[in-house]
XYZ file of N, CA and C in Angstrom:
549
model
N -4.892 -5.555 35.231
C -5.811 -6.517 35.801
C -6.934 -6.814 34.802
N -7.252 -8.074 34.655
C -8.336 -8.478 33.769
C -9.663 -8.045 34.368
N -10.488 -7.422 33.540
C -11.774 -6.950 34.044
C -12.954 -7.742 33.502
N -12.730 -8.624 32.553
C -13.769 -9.524 32.067
C -13.257 -10.952 32.230
N -14.167 -11.854 32.494
C -13.829 -13.259 32.725
C -13.257 -13.896 31.454
N -12.262 -14.735 31.654
C -11.700 -15.533 30.574
C -12.158 -16.972 30.817
N -13.080 -17.425 29.992
C -13.629 -18.769 30.142
C -12.713 -19.833 29.556
N -12.913 -21.040 30.042
C -12.364 -22.222 29.397
C -13.561 -23.065 28.970
N -13.320 -24.233 28.444
C -14.433 -25.056 27.935
C -15.423 -25.400 29.047
N -14.926 -25.626 30.249
C -15.808 -25.992 31.363
C -16.659 -24.817 31.859
N -16.113 -23.610 31.842
C -16.827 -22.459 32.426
C -17.626 -21.650 31.413
N -17.418 -21.906 30.145
C -18.102 -21.132 29.102
C -19.580 -21.492 29.018
N -20.399 -20.552 28.558
C -21.797 -20.896 28.292
C -21.872 -22.049 27.290
N -22.886 -22.842 27.421
C -23.051 -24.033 26.575
C -22.925 -23.703 25.089
N -23.522 -22.577 24.669
C -23.509 -22.191 23.248
C -22.107 -21.877 22.726
N -21.162 -21.604 23.610
C -19.799 -21.255 23.185
C -18.838 -22.426 23.218
N -19.229 -23.515 23.841
C -18.298 -24.633 24.040
C -17.769 -25.210 22.728
N -18.626 -25.372 21.731
C -18.170 -25.925 20.452
C -17.174 -24.982 19.773
N -17.413 -23.672 19.868
C -16.479 -22.708 19.274
C -15.128 -22.752 19.991
N -15.155 -22.901 21.316
C -13.898 -23.008 22.054
C -13.157 -24.294 21.691
N -13.897 -25.371 21.482
C -13.272 -26.633 21.042
C -12.598 -26.431 19.690
N -13.261 -25.716 18.783
C -12.664 -25.423 17.468
C -11.390 -24.606 17.622
N -11.415 -23.620 18.520
C -10.224 -22.798 18.764
C -9.080 -23.664 19.265
N -9.389 -24.553 20.182
C -8.350 -25.421 20.742
C -7.744 -26.309 19.660
N -8.586 -26.835 18.762
C -8.091 -27.667 17.658
C -7.226 -26.844 16.706
N -7.671 -25.634 16.402
C -6.973 -24.791 15.432
C -5.644 -24.251 15.966
N -5.606 -23.884 17.246
C -4.429 -23.207 17.804
C -3.645 -24.046 18.798
N -4.183 -25.209 19.164
C -3.521 -26.013 20.178
C -3.708 -25.452 21.574
N -4.525 -24.447 21.696
C -4.837 -23.776 22.959
C -6.101 -22.961 22.737
N -6.620 -22.390 23.787
C -7.737 -21.457 23.640
C -7.165 -20.058 23.835
N -7.065 -19.267 22.763
C -6.561 -17.906 22.923
C -7.399 -17.135 23.959
N -6.728 -16.325 24.744
C -7.418 -15.553 25.774
C -8.580 -14.745 25.228
N -8.401 -14.143 24.070
C -9.493 -13.373 23.462
C -10.717 -14.248 23.269
N -10.535 -15.462 22.807
C -11.663 -16.366 22.579
C -12.334 -16.720 23.900
N -11.526 -16.892 24.943
C -12.085 -17.161 26.261
C -12.945 -16.020 26.764
N -12.493 -14.793 26.513
C -13.280 -13.618 26.915
C -14.555 -13.529 26.080
N -14.413 -13.612 24.772
C -15.568 -13.482 23.886
C -16.623 -14.560 24.135
N -16.205 -15.713 24.620
C -17.136 -16.821 24.795
C -18.249 -16.532 25.795
N -18.069 -15.518 26.629
C -19.140 -15.143 27.562
C -20.402 -14.762 26.793
N -20.217 -14.177 25.615
C -21.344 -13.878 24.724
C -21.203 -14.765 23.498
N -21.955 -15.862 23.442
C -21.833 -16.748 22.281
C -22.018 -16.015 20.956
N -22.880 -15.013 20.940
C -23.128 -14.279 19.696
C -21.932 -13.401 19.323
N -21.330 -12.727 20.298
C -20.139 -11.914 20.010
C -18.998 -12.805 19.531
N -18.837 -13.958 20.176
C -17.783 -14.896 19.796
C -18.014 -15.410 18.379
N -19.234 -15.801 18.079
C -19.544 -16.298 16.735
C -19.376 -15.195 15.691
N -19.796 -13.988 16.030
C -19.637 -12.861 15.102
C -18.158 -12.638 14.791
N -17.328 -12.634 15.823
C -15.894 -12.440 15.633
C -15.319 -13.545 14.739
N -15.655 -14.787 15.051
C -15.136 -15.916 14.275
C -15.607 -15.845 12.817
N -16.866 -15.490 12.630
C -17.425 -15.398 11.277
C -16.749 -14.278 10.488
N -16.591 -13.109 11.114
C -15.921 -11.995 10.436
C -14.482 -12.364 10.085
N -13.804 -13.040 10.995
C -12.431 -13.475 10.723
C -12.397 -14.391 9.500
N -13.264 -15.368 9.499
C -13.328 -16.314 8.379
C -13.629 -15.592 7.064
N -14.599 -14.693 7.087
C -14.957 -13.963 5.872
C -13.820 -13.068 5.397
N -13.145 -12.394 6.326
C -12.060 -11.502 5.935
C -10.919 -12.288 5.290
N -10.629 -13.477 5.793
C -9.546 -14.267 5.198
C -9.909 -14.782 3.810
N -11.186 -14.712 3.444
C -11.634 -15.155 2.113
C -11.750 -14.001 1.117
N -11.336 -12.800 1.505
C -11.382 -11.669 0.579
C -10.306 -11.845 -0.482
N -10.218 -10.889 -1.388
C -9.209 -10.929 -2.448
C -7.819 -10.554 -1.941
N -7.709 -10.144 -0.683
C -6.401 -9.774 -0.142
C -5.521 -11.004 0.058
N -4.230 -10.856 -0.270
C -3.272 -11.928 -0.009
C -2.789 -11.827 1.442
N -1.900 -12.717 1.852
C -1.432 -12.759 3.245
C -0.795 -11.431 3.674
N 0.006 -10.838 2.800
C 0.628 -9.553 3.138
C -0.443 -8.484 3.348
N -1.413 -8.437 2.457
C -2.457 -7.411 2.543
C -3.361 -7.627 3.758
N -3.718 -8.881 4.049
C -4.497 -9.152 5.259
C -3.749 -8.633 6.479
N -2.459 -8.917 6.527
C -1.634 -8.478 7.650
C -1.565 -6.969 7.735
N -1.441 -6.297 6.598
C -1.393 -4.833 6.595
C -2.678 -4.269 7.192
N -3.816 -4.774 6.783
C -5.083 -4.259 7.309
C -5.192 -4.567 8.799
N -5.007 -5.824 9.188
C -5.123 -6.189 10.607
C -4.183 -5.382 11.486
N -2.895 -5.379 11.133
C -1.922 -4.740 12.015
C -2.023 -3.217 12.002
N -2.394 -2.646 10.880
C -2.582 -1.193 10.854
C -3.652 -0.799 11.859
N -4.744 -1.530 11.877
C -5.843 -1.247 12.805
C -5.419 -1.565 14.241
N -4.786 -2.714 14.442
C -4.336 -3.092 15.787
C -3.410 -2.043 16.384
N -2.454 -1.568 15.596
C -1.495 -0.571 16.072
C -2.207 0.760 16.313
N -3.061 1.164 15.395
C -3.796 2.423 15.572
C -4.655 2.388 16.834
N -5.272 1.239 17.094
C -6.096 1.082 18.301
C -5.254 0.758 19.535
N -3.948 0.635 19.373
C -3.026 0.320 20.468
C -3.464 -0.920 21.233
N -3.743 -1.999 20.502
C -4.190 -3.240 21.133
C -2.992 -4.071 21.585
N -2.773 -4.087 22.885
C -1.640 -4.797 23.491
C -1.682 -6.300 23.221
N -2.866 -6.840 22.938
C -3.040 -8.275 22.708
C -2.944 -8.617 21.218
N -3.656 -7.863 20.386
C -3.751 -8.213 18.970
C -2.460 -7.967 18.186
N -1.674 -6.954 18.556
C -0.425 -6.736 17.816
C 0.494 -7.948 17.966
N 0.753 -8.440 19.183
C 1.588 -9.647 19.278
C 0.933 -10.868 18.636
N -0.365 -11.028 18.811
C -1.052 -12.185 18.231
C -0.930 -12.165 16.711
N -1.169 -11.004 16.097
C -1.093 -10.944 14.636
C 0.352 -10.940 14.131
N 1.308 -10.632 14.998
C 2.707 -10.819 14.620
C 2.969 -12.313 14.459
N 2.531 -13.087 15.438
C 2.686 -14.538 15.356
C 1.936 -15.127 14.175
N 0.724 -14.648 13.950
C -0.085 -15.125 12.821
C 0.595 -14.780 11.501
N 1.120 -13.554 11.393
C 1.808 -13.141 10.158
C 3.018 -14.029 9.893
N 3.739 -14.372 10.938
C 4.894 -15.259 10.760
C 4.441 -16.639 10.287
N 3.313 -17.133 10.834
C 2.775 -18.422 10.375
C 2.318 -18.336 8.920
N 1.865 -17.142 8.500
C 1.406 -16.926 7.130
C 2.567 -16.632 6.181
N 3.797 -16.643 6.711
C 5.019 -16.411 5.928
C 5.112 -14.990 5.363
N 4.559 -14.020 6.107
C 4.685 -12.613 5.735
C 6.122 -12.186 6.042
N 6.708 -11.415 5.155
C 8.083 -10.948 5.297
C 8.247 -10.164 6.605
N 9.340 -10.436 7.309
C 9.614 -9.746 8.577
C 9.703 -8.233 8.411
N 10.167 -7.764 7.247
C 10.257 -6.312 7.027
C 8.868 -5.674 7.055
N 7.881 -6.358 6.522
C 6.492 -5.856 6.559
C 5.991 -5.868 7.991
N 6.205 -6.967 8.679
C 5.745 -7.100 10.070
C 6.331 -5.984 10.931
N 7.631 -5.773 10.833
C 8.293 -4.763 11.671
C 7.868 -3.334 11.307
N 7.718 -3.058 10.026
C 7.271 -1.719 9.618
C 5.882 -1.423 10.181
N 4.999 -2.398 10.155
C 3.653 -2.200 10.689
C 3.696 -1.991 12.198
N 4.456 -2.797 12.902
C 4.565 -2.675 14.365
C 5.181 -1.338 14.774
N 6.119 -0.846 13.953
C 6.847 0.381 14.287
C 6.283 1.628 13.618
N 5.209 1.457 12.847
C 4.563 2.573 12.150
C 5.523 3.318 11.230
N 6.321 2.543 10.524
C 7.220 3.120 9.533
C 6.719 2.728 8.146
N 7.037 3.512 7.122
C 6.539 3.229 5.779
C 6.955 1.841 5.281
N 6.055 1.228 4.545
C 6.323 -0.067 3.925
C 7.099 0.151 2.635
N 7.970 -0.791 2.297
C 8.773 -0.667 1.084
C 7.928 -0.714 -0.177
N 6.882 -1.530 -0.186
C 6.002 -1.653 -1.345
C 5.037 -0.471 -1.383
N 5.037 0.260 -2.502
C 4.132 1.407 -2.638
C 2.673 0.974 -2.551
N 2.368 -0.197 -3.106
C 0.981 -0.677 -3.076
C 0.554 -1.001 -1.645
N 1.408 -1.707 -0.898
C 1.069 -2.011 0.493
C 1.011 -0.750 1.345
N 1.872 0.203 1.056
C 1.832 1.469 1.807
C 0.528 2.209 1.519
N 0.038 2.144 0.284
C -1.256 2.764 -0.049
C -2.380 2.076 0.729
N -2.291 0.767 0.871
C -3.285 0.024 1.649
C -3.225 0.424 3.120
N -2.031 0.516 3.664
C -1.858 0.937 5.060
C -2.413 2.343 5.269
N -2.064 3.254 4.387
C -2.504 4.640 4.505
C -4.020 4.743 4.421
N -4.623 4.053 3.470
C -6.076 4.131 3.310
C -6.801 3.468 4.485
N -6.248 2.378 4.986
C -6.826 1.736 6.172
C -6.789 2.692 7.355
N -5.695 3.402 7.513
C -5.599 4.401 8.588
C -6.626 5.515 8.407
N -6.802 5.973 7.181
C -7.781 7.032 6.915
C -9.184 6.570 7.314
N -9.553 5.372 6.895
C -10.876 4.841 7.249
C -11.016 4.726 8.765
N -9.994 4.181 9.419
C -10.042 3.950 10.863
C -10.099 5.261 11.635
N -9.197 6.168 11.329
C -9.131 7.441 12.067
C -10.347 8.327 11.822
N -10.874 8.279 10.599
C -11.983 9.177 10.241
C -13.342 8.501 10.319
N -13.363 7.310 10.906
C -14.608 6.564 11.103
C -15.407 6.424 9.803
N -14.679 6.119 8.739
C -15.320 5.860 7.457
C -15.495 7.075 6.562
N -15.175 8.244 7.043
C -15.289 9.455 6.217
C -14.001 9.611 5.409
N -14.108 9.415 4.100
C -12.952 9.556 3.219
C -13.309 10.500 2.080
N -12.299 11.143 1.551
C -12.531 12.060 0.436
C -12.431 11.314 -0.890
N -12.931 11.942 -1.940
C -12.782 11.367 -3.279
C -11.314 11.286 -3.642
N -10.532 12.261 -3.209
C -9.091 12.236 -3.462
C -8.444 11.016 -2.791
N -8.870 10.701 -1.541
C -8.354 9.515 -0.852
C -8.686 8.253 -1.642
N -9.927 8.170 -2.109
C -10.345 7.009 -2.904
C -9.542 6.916 -4.194
N -9.391 8.034 -4.892
C -8.664 8.029 -6.166
C -7.215 7.577 -5.980
N -6.587 8.041 -4.912
C -5.203 7.637 -4.618
C -5.135 6.137 -4.356
N -6.109 5.634 -3.605
C -6.165 4.205 -3.297
C -6.378 3.385 -4.564
N -7.295 3.827 -5.411
C -7.557 3.116 -6.669
C -6.338 3.168 -7.593
N -5.638 4.292 -7.609
C -4.457 4.435 -8.463
C -3.347 3.461 -8.054
N -3.376 3.033 -6.798
C -2.380 2.069 -6.307
C -2.715 0.635 -6.729
N -3.883 0.448 -7.352
C -4.244 -0.876 -7.837
C -5.370 -1.548 -7.061
N -5.990 -0.810 -6.166
C -7.102 -1.374 -5.393
C -8.437 -0.970 -6.002
N -9.504 -1.602 -5.534
C -10.826 -1.440 -6.134
C -11.867 -1.092 -5.076
N -13.098 -0.890 -5.548
C -14.205 -0.669 -4.616
C -14.359 -1.859 -3.676
N -14.171 -3.065 -4.202
C -14.232 -4.242 -3.339
C -13.213 -4.134 -2.211
N -12.026 -3.652 -2.520
C -10.979 -3.504 -1.506
C -11.428 -2.579 -0.380
N -12.115 -1.506 -0.741
C -12.633 -0.574 0.273
C -13.565 -1.322 1.224
N -14.494 -2.074 0.650
C -15.466 -2.803 1.470
C -14.797 -3.909 2.273
N -13.772 -4.535 1.713
C -13.058 -5.580 2.444
C -12.278 -4.999 3.625
N -11.743 -3.796 3.482
C -11.103 -3.139 4.628
C -12.134 -2.922 5.732
N -13.324 -2.473 5.357
C -14.382 -2.245 6.350
C -14.740 -3.559 7.051
N -14.756 -4.656 6.323
C -14.989 -5.969 6.931
C -13.892 -6.279 7.953
N -12.644 -6.090 7.576
C -11.529 -6.330 8.498
C -11.595 -5.417 9.708
N -11.972 -4.167 9.487
C -12.119 -3.220 10.594
C -13.220 -3.672 11.548
N -14.289 -4.207 11.014
C -15.380 -4.706 11.861
C -14.878 -5.812 12.781
N -14.095 -6.719 12.232
C -13.521 -7.792 13.051
C -12.614 -7.206 14.125
N -11.764 -6.274 13.743
C -10.789 -5.725 14.672
C -11.440 -4.864 15.759
N -12.535 -4.206 15.460
C -13.231 -3.447 16.508
C -13.676 -4.405 17.610
N -14.217 -5.551 17.225
C -14.640 -6.531 18.231
C -13.449 -6.948 19.094
N -12.358 -7.342 18.468
C -11.232 -7.851 19.251
C -10.485 -6.745 19.991
N -10.190 -5.637 19.336
C -9.427 -4.577 19.988
C -10.178 -3.986 21.169
N -11.449 -3.697 20.977
C -12.231 -3.101 22.061
C -12.417 -4.091 23.206
N -12.651 -5.363 22.874
C -12.777 -6.389 23.912
C -11.492 -6.472 24.723
N -10.360 -6.490 24.046
C -9.082 -6.594 24.758
C -8.784 -5.368 25.608
N -9.204 -4.193 25.160
C -9.016 -2.991 25.983
C -9.811 -3.112 27.278
N -11.059 -3.522 27.163
C -11.920 -3.614 28.339
C -11.500 -4.777 29.235
N -11.180 -5.915 28.631
C -10.829 -7.111 29.404
C -9.383 -7.087 29.905
N -8.553 -6.263 29.272
C -7.115 -6.286 29.545
C -6.597 -7.721 29.422
N -6.981 -8.359 28.333
C -6.674 -9.765 28.090
C -5.161 -9.998 28.140
N -4.707 -10.920 28.975
C -3.272 -11.216 29.001
C -2.823 -11.816 27.663
N -1.640 -11.444 27.224
C -1.095 -11.982 25.977
C -0.762 -13.458 26.207
N -1.232 -14.308 25.314
C -0.995 -15.742 25.418
C 0.506 -16.042 25.340
N 0.919 -17.107 26.016
C 2.334 -17.488 26.058
C 2.930 -17.604 24.659
N 2.168 -18.141 23.706
C 2.677 -18.316 22.338
C 3.030 -16.986 21.680
N 2.380 -15.911 22.111
C 2.601 -14.607 21.476
C 3.441 -13.658 22.332
N 3.803 -14.062 23.541
C 4.597 -13.202 24.411
C 5.943 -12.793 23.815
N 6.582 -13.654 23.003
C 7.838 -13.205 22.387
C 7.651 -11.990 21.462
N 6.416 -11.717 21.078
C 6.130 -10.597 20.171
C 5.455 -9.434 20.902
N 5.621 -9.378 22.222
C 4.995 -8.326 23.029
C 5.252 -6.963 22.395
N 4.291 -6.059 22.591
C 4.343 -4.756 21.919
C 3.669 -3.706 22.785
N 4.193 -2.501 22.736
C 3.560 -1.347 23.372
C 3.587 -0.193 22.387
N 2.533 0.605 22.404
C 2.459 1.796 21.536
C 3.570 2.761 21.914
N 4.258 3.265 20.902
C 5.349 4.226 21.147
C 4.822 5.640 21.177
């Protein structure tokens, strides 16, 4: 059962209406998460801004997907895993990467697996990482910027994952074919 209101353009606070209009233009619909977030124009804007900034990092589509889905799966977000599966497919991410992330199996690329592993370390340990963890991550070809960019992506995902847990946001029809449950 949904525990937080899902707004539409008519029911949203005035400050959120323009953001919902942008969502509708971008997705052809208003994603349920956006409808929930719109109750707080500032939370909605923060989420949108973090999303925009994260997509402008040095990470490519595969790497963005690895960070997003690693966090979504770790947080067991029933909404974001299917949504980011659909997004990854739109971004032309290889299905083998998508499925490995959803199923928590190792990625074929050693570099992407290092990114997945380090993202998990940051997420599970709430930012506490060892020098050995950092050195392993750097040896895989990542940099200090990459560390900070993961934290940016995690910030975005905390907003969406936690909101969806509390709201029990229904998965949008467009993403229902990618429904997912934590194993």
